CSV table of C-alpha atoms in Angstrom, one decimal:
chain,number,residue,atom,x,y,z
A,1097,MET,CA,23.0,7.0,-3.0
A,1098,PRO,CA,20.0,4.5,-3.0
A,1099,LYS,CA,19.8,1.8,-5.9
A,1100,ARG,CA,16.8,1.5,-7.8
A,1101,LEU,CA,14.1,-0.5,-5.8
A,1102,LEU,CA,14.1,-3.1,-8.7
A,1103,ASP,CA,17.5,-3.9,-7.8
A,1104,CYS,CA,17.2,-4.1,-4.0
A,1105,CYS,CA,17.6,-6.6,-1.5
A,1106,ALA,CA,16.8,-7.1,2.3
A,1107,SER,CA,20.0,-5.7,3.4
A,1108,ASP,CA,19.4,-2.4,1.2
A,1109,PHE,CA,16.1,-1.9,2.6
A,1110,ARG,CA,17.3,-2.3,6.2
A,1111,SER,CA,19.8,0.5,5.6
A,1112,PHE,CA,17.0,2.9,3.9
A,1113,THR,CA,16.2,6.2,5.4
A,1114,LYS,CA,12.6,7.6,4.4
A,1115,SER,CA,14.5,9.7,1.3
A,1116,ASP,CA,16.2,6.6,0.2
A,1117,LEU,CA,12.7,4.8,-0.2
A,1118,LEU,CA,11.2,7.3,-2.0
A,1119,GLU,CA,14.3,7.9,-4.4
A,1120,SER,CA,14.6,4.0,-5.1
A,1121,ILE,CA,10.9,3.7,-6.1
A,1122,GLN,CA,11.2,7.0,-8.3
A,1123,LYS,CA,14.3,5.5,-9.7
A,1124,SER,CA,12.3,2.5,-10.9
A,1125,GLU,CA,10.4,4.2,-13.3
A,1126,GLY,CA,7.1,2.7,-12.9
A,1127,ARG,CA,8.1,-0.8,-12.2
A,1128,VAL,CA,7.2,-1.2,-8.3
A,1129,ILE,CA,4.6,-3.5,-6.9
A,1130,ALA,CA,2.8,-3.3,-3.6
A,1131,CYS,CA,0.6,-6.0,-2.3
A,1132,GLU,CA,-2.1,-5.6,0.3
A,1133,THR,CA,-2.7,-8.4,2.6
A,1134,ILE,CA,-4.7,-9.0,5.9
A,1135,GLY,CA,-2.9,-10.8,9.0
A,1136,THR,CA,-6.2,-11.1,11.1
A,1137,VAL,CA,-7.6,-13.6,8.8
A,1138,GLN,CA,-6.7,-17.6,8.5
A,1139,PRO,CA,-3.8,-17.4,6.0
A,1140,LEU,CA,-4.2,-19.0,2.5
A,1141,LEU,CA,-1.2,-21.3,3.2
A,1142,GLY,CA,-2.1,-22.3,6.8
A,1143,ASN,CA,1.4,-21.5,8.5
A,1144,VAL,CA,2.5,-19.1,5.9
A,1145,THR,CA,1.4,-15.4,6.3
A,1146,ASN,CA,-0.4,-13.9,3.6
A,1147,ALA,CA,2.4,-11.2,3.3
A,1148,GLU,CA,5.1,-14.0,2.7
A,1149,PHE,CA,2.8,-15.6,0.3
A,1150,ALA,CA,2.5,-12.3,-1.6
A,1151,ALA,CA,6.4,-11.4,-1.3
A,1152,SER,CA,7.0,-14.8,-2.9
A,1153,MET,CA,4.9,-13.9,-6.0
A,1154,GLY,CA,7.0,-10.8,-6.8
A,1155,ALA,CA,5.6,-8.0,-4.2
A,1156,ASP,CA,8.3,-5.3,-3.6
A,1157,ILE,CA,6.5,-3.6,-0.9
A,1158,LEU,CA,3.9,-5.2,1.4
A,1159,LEU,CA,1.1,-3.3,2.9
A,1160,LEU,CA,-0.9,-4.5,5.9
A,1161,ASN,CA,-4.6,-3.8,6.0
A,1162,MET,CA,-6.6,-4.1,9.3
A,1163,PHE,CA,-3.4,-4.2,11.2
A,1164,ASP,CA,-4.1,-2.8,14.9
A,1165,VAL,CA,-1.0,-1.3,16.2
A,1166,GLN,CA,-2.3,-1.7,19.7
A,1167,HIS,CA,-2.5,-5.2,19.4
A,1168,PRO,CA,-0.5,-6.6,16.5
A,1169,VAL,CA,-1.9,-9.8,15.2
A,1170,ILE,CA,-0.3,-11.4,11.9
A,1171,ASN,CA,-1.6,-14.7,11.7
A,1172,GLY,CA,1.1,-17.5,10.3
A,1173,LEU,CA,3.9,-15.6,11.9
A,1174,PRO,CA,6.1,-17.3,14.1
A,1175,GLU,CA,5.4,-16.8,17.7
A,1176,THR,CA,7.0,-13.6,18.7
A,1177,GLU,CA,6.5,-10.5,21.0
A,1178,PRO,CA,3.5,-8.2,19.8
A,1179,GLU,CA,6.2,-5.4,19.6
A,1180,ASN,CA,8.3,-7.6,17.2
A,1181,THR,CA,5.7,-8.2,14.9
A,1182,VAL,CA,6.7,-5.8,12.0
A,1183,ARG,CA,10.2,-6.4,12.3
A,1184,MET,CA,9.7,-10.6,12.1
A,1185,LEU,CA,7.9,-9.9,9.0
A,1186,LYS,CA,10.6,-7.9,7.9
A,1187,LYS,CA,13.1,-10.6,8.7
A,1188,LEU,CA,11.0,-13.1,6.8
A,1189,THR,CA,10.2,-11.4,3.7
A,1190,GLY,CA,13.0,-8.9,3.4
A,1191,ARG,CA,10.5,-6.2,2.2
A,1192,PRO,CA,9.7,-2.7,3.3
A,1193,ILE,CA,6.1,-2.7,5.3
A,1194,GLY,CA,3.6,-0.2,5.3
A,1195,ILE,CA,0.3,-0.3,7.3
A,1196,ASN,CA,-3.1,1.2,6.7
A,1197,LEU,CA,-4.7,4.0,9.3
A,1198,GLU,CA,-8.1,5.3,8.8
A,1199,PRO,CA,-9.1,8.8,9.7
A,1200,VAL,CA,-12.5,8.5,11.2
A,1201,ALA,CA,-13.6,9.5,14.6
A,1202,GLU,CA,-14.7,7.3,17.4
A,1203,GLY,CA,-18.7,6.7,16.7
A,1204,GLU,CA,-18.7,8.4,13.1
A,1205,GLU,CA,-18.0,5.2,11.2
A,1206,GLY,CA,-20.5,4.5,8.5
A,1207,GLU,CA,-22.3,1.3,7.9
A,1208,THR,CA,-19.8,-1.4,6.8
A,1209,ASP,CA,-19.4,-5.2,6.9
A,1210,PRO,CA,-18.6,-6.6,10.0
A,1211,ILE,CA,-15.2,-7.7,8.5
A,1212,TRP,CA,-14.1,-4.3,8.4
A,1213,LYS,CA,-15.3,-3.5,12.0
A,1214,MET,CA,-13.0,-0.4,13.5
A,1215,SER,CA,-10.7,-1.3,16.4
A,1216,ALA,CA,-8.7,1.5,18.2
A,1217,GLY,CA,-5.5,0.6,17.0
A,1218,ARG,CA,-6.5,0.9,13.3
A,1219,ARG,CA,-7.6,4.9,13.8
A,1220,ALA,CA,-5.4,7.3,12.2
A,1221,THR,CA,-4.3,9.0,15.4
A,1222,VAL,CA,-0.8,10.6,16.3
A,1223,GLU,CA,-0.8,7.8,19.1
A,1224,ASN,CA,-1.0,5.3,16.7
A,1225,ALA,CA,1.3,7.0,14.1
A,1226,LEU,CA,3.9,7.0,17.0
A,1227,ARG,CA,3.4,3.3,17.5
A,1228,ALA,CA,3.6,2.4,14.2
A,1229,LYS,CA,6.9,4.1,14.1
A,1230,GLU,CA,8.2,2.0,17.4
A,1231,LEU,CA,7.0,-1.1,15.7
A,1232,GLY,CA,9.4,-0.3,12.6
A,1233,VAL,CA,6.9,0.5,10.0
A,1234,ASP,CA,8.3,2.1,7.0
A,1235,PHE,CA,5.1,3.9,5.6
A,1236,ILE,CA,1.6,4.9,6.4
A,1237,LEU,CA,-1.2,4.9,4.0
A,1238,LEU,CA,-4.1,7.2,5.0
A,1239,THR,CA,-7.3,5.6,3.4
A,1240,GLY,CA,-10.4,3.8,4.2
A,1241,ASN,CA,-12.0,0.4,3.8
A,1242,PRO,CA,-15.5,-0.2,2.4
A,1243,GLY,CA,-18.2,1.9,4.2
A,1244,MET,CA,-16.0,3.2,6.9
A,1245,GLY,CA,-16.8,7.1,6.1
A,1246,VAL,CA,-13.4,8.3,5.4
A,1247,SER,CA,-13.3,11.9,3.8
A,1248,ASN,CA,-10.9,13.7,1.9
A,1249,PRO,CA,-11.0,16.8,4.5
A,1250,ALA,CA,-10.4,14.1,7.5
A,1251,ILE,CA,-7.3,12.9,5.6
A,1252,ILE,CA,-6.1,16.2,4.9
A,1253,GLU,CA,-6.5,17.0,8.7
A,1254,THR,CA,-4.6,14.2,9.5
A,1255,LEU,CA,-1.9,14.4,7.1
A,1256,ARG,CA,-1.0,17.8,9.0
A,1257,LYS,CA,-0.5,15.9,12.1
A,1258,PHE,CA,1.3,13.2,11.0
A,1259,LYS,CA,3.9,15.1,9.3
A,1260,ALA,CA,4.6,17.0,12.3
A,1261,ALA,CA,4.9,14.1,14.5
A,1262,VAL,CA,6.5,11.0,11.9
A,1263,GLY,CA,6.9,13.0,8.6
A,1264,ASP,CA,10.5,13.0,9.2
A,1265,SER,CA,11.2,9.5,9.3
A,1266,ILE,CA,8.0,7.7,7.9
A,1267,VAL,CA,6.6,7.8,4.2
A,1268,LEU,CA,3.0,9.3,4.2
A,1269,ALA,CA,0.7,8.2,1.4
A,1270,ALA,CA,-2.9,9.2,1.2
A,1271,GLY,CA,-5.9,8.5,-1.0
A,1272,LYS,CA,-8.8,6.2,-1.4
A,1273,MET,CA,-9.5,3.2,-3.4
A,1274,HIS,CA,-13.1,3.7,-3.4
A,1275,ALA,CA,-15.7,6.1,-2.0
A,1276,ALA,CA,-15.1,4.3,1.5
A,1277,GLY,CA,-18.5,5.1,2.5
A,1278,VAL,CA,-18.8,8.7,1.5
A,1279,LEU,CA,-21.2,8.9,-1.7
A,1280,THR,CA,-20.1,12.6,-2.4
A,1281,GLU,CA,-16.4,11.4,-3.0
A,1282,ALA,CA,-17.4,8.4,-5.3
A,1283,ALA,CA,-16.3,8.0,-9.0
A,1284,GLU,CA,-14.4,11.0,-10.6
A,1285,SER,CA,-14.8,12.8,-7.2
A,1286,ILE,CA,-12.8,10.4,-5.0
A,1287,LEU,CA,-9.7,12.5,-6.0
A,1288,THR,CA,-9.8,15.8,-7.8
A,1289,GLU,CA,-6.5,17.9,-8.8
A,1290,ALA,CA,-7.6,20.1,-5.9
A,1291,ASP,CA,-7.2,17.2,-3.3
A,1292,ILE,CA,-3.8,16.4,-4.8
A,1293,ALA,CA,-2.6,20.1,-3.9
A,1294,ASP,CA,-4.0,20.0,-0.4
A,1295,PHE,CA,-2.9,16.4,0.4
A,1296,THR,CA,0.9,17.4,-0.8
A,1297,ALA,CA,0.6,20.5,1.1
A,1298,ALA,CA,-0.4,18.8,4.2
A,1299,GLY,CA,2.6,16.3,3.9
A,1300,ALA,CA,1.7,13.4,1.6
A,1301,ASP,CA,4.9,12.2,-0.1
A,1302,ILE,CA,3.0,9.4,-2.0
A,1303,ILE,CA,-0.9,10.1,-3.7
A,1304,LEU,CA,-3.1,7.3,-3.9
A,1305,LEU,CA,-5.6,6.8,-6.6
A,1306,PRO,CA,-7.9,3.9,-8.0
A,1307,ALA,CA,-6.5,2.0,-10.8
A,1308,PRO,CA,-8.2,2.9,-14.2
A,1309,GLY,CA,-11.1,0.3,-14.9
A,1310,THR,CA,-11.5,-0.2,-11.1
A,1311,VAL,CA,-13.9,2.3,-10.2
A,1312,PRO,CA,-16.5,3.9,-12.4
A,1313,GLY,CA,-15.2,7.2,-14.4
A,1314,ILE,CA,-11.8,6.4,-13.4
A,1315,THR,CA,-10.4,5.8,-17.3
A,1316,MET,CA,-6.9,5.9,-18.2
A,1317,GLU,CA,-7.1,9.5,-19.3
A,1318,TYR,CA,-8.6,10.6,-16.0
A,1319,ALA,CA,-5.8,9.0,-14.0
A,1320,ARG,CA,-3.0,10.2,-16.3
A,1321,THR,CA,-4.5,13.7,-15.2
A,1322,LEU,CA,-4.4,12.9,-11.7
A,1323,ILE,CA,-0.9,11.4,-11.8
A,1324,SER,CA,0.7,14.2,-13.7
A,1325,CYS,CA,-0.7,16.8,-11.0
A,1326,ALA,CA,0.9,14.8,-8.0
A,1327,HIS,CA,4.0,14.7,-10.2
A,1328,ARG,CA,4.0,18.4,-10.5
A,1329,HIS,CA,3.4,18.9,-7.0
A,1330,SER,CA,6.6,16.5,-6.3
A,1331,ALA,CA,4.8,13.4,-4.9
A,1332,LEU,CA,4.9,10.0,-6.2
A,1333,THR,CA,1.5,7.9,-6.7
A,1334,ILE,CA,0.4,4.6,-6.4
A,1335,THR,CA,-2.7,3.1,-8.7
A,1336,ALA,CA,-4.8,0.9,-6.6
A,1337,ILE,CA,-6.8,-2.3,-7.3
A,1338,GLY,CA,-9.0,-2.0,-4.3
A,1339,THR,CA,-12.2,-3.2,-5.7
A,1340,SER,CA,-11.9,-7.2,-5.7
A,1341,GLN,CA,-10.8,-7.1,-9.1
A,1342,GLU,CA,-7.4,-8.4,-7.6
A,1343,GLY,CA,-9.5,-11.6,-7.9
A,1344,ALA,CA,-10.4,-11.3,-11.8
A,1345,ASP,CA,-9.0,-13.2,-14.5
A,1346,THR,CA,-5.2,-12.5,-15.3
A,1347,ASP,CA,-6.2,-11.0,-18.7
A,1348,THR,CA,-7.8,-8.2,-16.8
A,1349,ILE,CA,-5.4,-7.8,-14.4
A,1350,ARG,CA,-2.8,-7.2,-17.3
A,1351,ARG,CA,-5.3,-4.7,-19.0
A,1352,ILE,CA,-5.4,-2.6,-15.8
A,1353,ALA,CA,-1.4,-3.0,-15.0
A,1354,LEU,CA,-0.7,-1.6,-18.5
A,1355,MET,CA,-3.3,1.3,-18.3
A,1356,CYS,CA,-1.5,2.3,-14.7
A,1357,LYS,CA,1.6,2.2,-16.5
A,1358,MET,CA,0.5,4.1,-19.3
A,1359,ALA,CA,-1.0,6.5,-17.0
A,1360,GLY,CA,2.6,7.2,-15.4
A,1361,THR,CA,2.2,5.6,-11.9
A,1362,ASP,CA,5.2,5.1,-9.7
A,1363,ILE,CA,3.9,2.1,-7.9
A,1364,HIS,CA,1.2,-0.5,-8.7
A,1365,HIS,CA,-0.9,-1.5,-5.9
A,1366,ILE,CA,-2.9,-5.0,-5.7
A,1367,GLY,CA,-5.6,-5.3,-3.0
A,1368,ASP,CA,-6.1,-7.9,-0.4
A,1369,THR,CA,-9.7,-9.6,-1.0
A,1370,GLY,CA,-9.2,-12.1,-4.3
A,1371,TYR,CA,-9.9,-14.4,-1.8
A,1372,THR,CA,-10.2,-12.7,1.8
A,1373,GLY,CA,-6.8,-11.8,2.7
A,1374,MET,CA,-4.5,-11.1,-0.4
A,1375,ALA,CA,-5.1,-11.0,-4.1
A,1376,LEU,CA,-5.0,-14.4,-6.2
A,1377,ALA,CA,-1.4,-15.4,-6.5
A,1378,GLU,CA,-1.0,-15.8,-10.1
A,1379,ASN,CA,-2.4,-12.2,-10.6
A,1380,ILE,CA,0.4,-10.7,-8.7
A,1381,MET,CA,2.8,-12.4,-11.0
A,1382,ALA,CA,1.0,-11.6,-13.8
A,1383,TYR,CA,0.6,-7.9,-13.0
A,1384,SER,CA,4.6,-8.0,-12.3
A,1385,ILE,CA,5.3,-9.4,-15.6
A,1386,ALA,CA,2.8,-7.3,-17.4
A,1387,VAL,CA,4.8,-4.1,-16.1
A,1388,ARG,CA,8.5,-5.2,-16.1
A,1389,GLY,CA,8.9,-8.6,-17.6
A,1390,ILE,CA,9.9,-12.1,-16.5
A,1391,ARG,CA,13.6,-11.1,-15.6
A,1392,HIS,CA,12.7,-8.4,-12.9
A,1393,THR,CA,9.7,-10.5,-11.6
A,1394,TYR,CA,11.6,-13.6,-11.1
A,1395,HIS,CA,14.6,-11.7,-9.8
A,1396,ARG,CA,12.2,-10.5,-6.9
A,1397,MET,CA,10.7,-14.0,-6.3
A,1398,ALA,CA,14.1,-15.7,-6.3
A,1399,ILE,CA,16.4,-13.3,-4.3
A,1400,SER,CA,17.1,-14.8,-0.8
A,1401,VAL,CA,16.3,-12.7,2.4
A,1402,GLU,CA,19.8,-13.2,3.5
A,1403,ARG,CA,21.1,-10.7,0.7
């Protein structure tokens, strides 16, 4: 029987199955921190990966954005073979690792900033899901970067394929932090109770939704309604700060954190563009302290990857 994730160390994570990871998150009762980072940009600390930096500030789970499974790159990582990139990061951080894949067909991307330009290894294809499994990825989040044109129907269709291909071993999360270029799915329409029912029926283990206060119309009350719906469908939830407010002041971060906890979320996500690449380091720690206090925060920051 797995321990709650709050108490886990690197050796626990190495032995976890998919069901163990989900159960350990649930047992932590809304006190799990997931930090999203970008590995293709210059790391904030030079020769230390952004993922390592985020882990050192209290992240329990690391989510890699812009990660190309066909050409894996994490700047700051010691030299290693491409196929060993994720496993090397796990060795250095002692954390479960997830990646974003985006369900948008070639040639159908929306207008977006060049930084988010799509590559073949970031598309949500079965080939890339299987490649992610080979690389040692623990979970896949089906979502969309700004302006990319990812829609909820595309997420549902992809979930069905991924459930058949890798659903027995990889945690599948799904949802959007913002409209992702689909204006008919903006504000309160980013995610509805009907979407949640469709996502879970198609194979989602975790439902992602915007954190209250990060997207127009997403209040604590509305988030609570969506989270309760996900729980009724036996899914966990992750509330996401994906609107660059990971670069706001710490008071704003604490307010968002407590709204997410009051709304009932299982996982608290902090995005990757405080500065480009990761959240402000102090905001990761501030968020963690707000939802679980200094004891659990410092424990996660201090525990050795050799344990």
